[in-house]
Short mmCIF file of C-alpha atoms in Angstrom, two decimals:
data_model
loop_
_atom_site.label_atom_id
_atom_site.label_comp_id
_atom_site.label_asym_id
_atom_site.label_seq_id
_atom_site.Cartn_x
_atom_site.Cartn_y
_atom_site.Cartn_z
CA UNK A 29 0.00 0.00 0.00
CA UNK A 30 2.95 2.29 -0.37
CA UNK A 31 1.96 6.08 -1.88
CA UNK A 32 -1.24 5.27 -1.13
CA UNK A 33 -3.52 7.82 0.66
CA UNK A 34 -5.15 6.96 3.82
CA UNK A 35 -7.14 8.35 6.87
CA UNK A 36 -5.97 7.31 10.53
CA UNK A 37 -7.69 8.03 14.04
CA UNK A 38 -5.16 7.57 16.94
CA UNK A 39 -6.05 7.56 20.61
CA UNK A 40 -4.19 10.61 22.04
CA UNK A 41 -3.04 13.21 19.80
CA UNK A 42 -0.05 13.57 17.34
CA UNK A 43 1.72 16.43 16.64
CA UNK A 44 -1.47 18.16 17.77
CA UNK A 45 -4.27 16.09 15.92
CA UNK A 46 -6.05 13.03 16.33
CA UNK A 47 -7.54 12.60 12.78
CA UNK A 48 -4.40 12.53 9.99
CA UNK A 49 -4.82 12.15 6.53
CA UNK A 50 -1.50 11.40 4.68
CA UNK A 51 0.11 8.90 1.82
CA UNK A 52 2.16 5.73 2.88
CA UNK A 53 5.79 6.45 3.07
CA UNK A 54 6.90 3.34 4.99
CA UNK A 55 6.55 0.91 7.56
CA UNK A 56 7.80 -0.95 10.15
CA UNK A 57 7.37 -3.66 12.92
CA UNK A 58 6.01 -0.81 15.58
CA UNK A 59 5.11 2.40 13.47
CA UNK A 60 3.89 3.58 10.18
CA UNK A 61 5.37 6.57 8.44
CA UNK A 62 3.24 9.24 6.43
CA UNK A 63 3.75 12.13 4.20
CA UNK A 64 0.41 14.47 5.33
CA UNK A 65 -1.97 15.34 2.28
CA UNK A 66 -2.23 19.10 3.52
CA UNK A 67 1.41 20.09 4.45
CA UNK A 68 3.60 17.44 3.03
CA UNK A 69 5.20 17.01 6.37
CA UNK A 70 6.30 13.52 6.90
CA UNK A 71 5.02 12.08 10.77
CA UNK A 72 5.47 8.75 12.50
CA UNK A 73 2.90 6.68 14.16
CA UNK A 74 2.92 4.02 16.34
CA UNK A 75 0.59 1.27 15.73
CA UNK A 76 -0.30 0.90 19.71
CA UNK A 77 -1.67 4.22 19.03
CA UNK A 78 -3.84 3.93 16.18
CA UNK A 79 -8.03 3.66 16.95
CA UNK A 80 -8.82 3.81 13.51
CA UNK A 81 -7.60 3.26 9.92
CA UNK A 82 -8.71 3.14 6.33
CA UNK A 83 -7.83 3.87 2.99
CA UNK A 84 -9.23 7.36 1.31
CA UNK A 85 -9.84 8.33 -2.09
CA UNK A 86 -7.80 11.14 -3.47
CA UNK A 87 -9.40 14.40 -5.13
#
């Protein structure tokens, strides 16, 4: 699923949000790594801390 998009709810927030919208960059064993759609920051997530995730569609 690398470059695609996807929407992720995490428990507590991350870097000041709780609802993250972003492409695949990479993954690991313990954390996933997105490139946000809005900003093109790239931001790490642990697993443990994800409530919610799905794939989006891209406009």
């Amino acid at each position: 699923f690398k470059g695609r998009l996807v929407f992720v709810k995490t428990y507590a927030p991350v870097d000041g949000r709780k609802e993250i919208t972003g492409y695949i960059k990479g993954r690991n064993d313990e954390k996933i790594c997105l490139r946000l759609k809005d900003n093109n920051e790239e931001i790490e997530i642990l697993y443990s801390d994800i409530a919610k995730a799905r794939l989006a569609i891209d406009f």
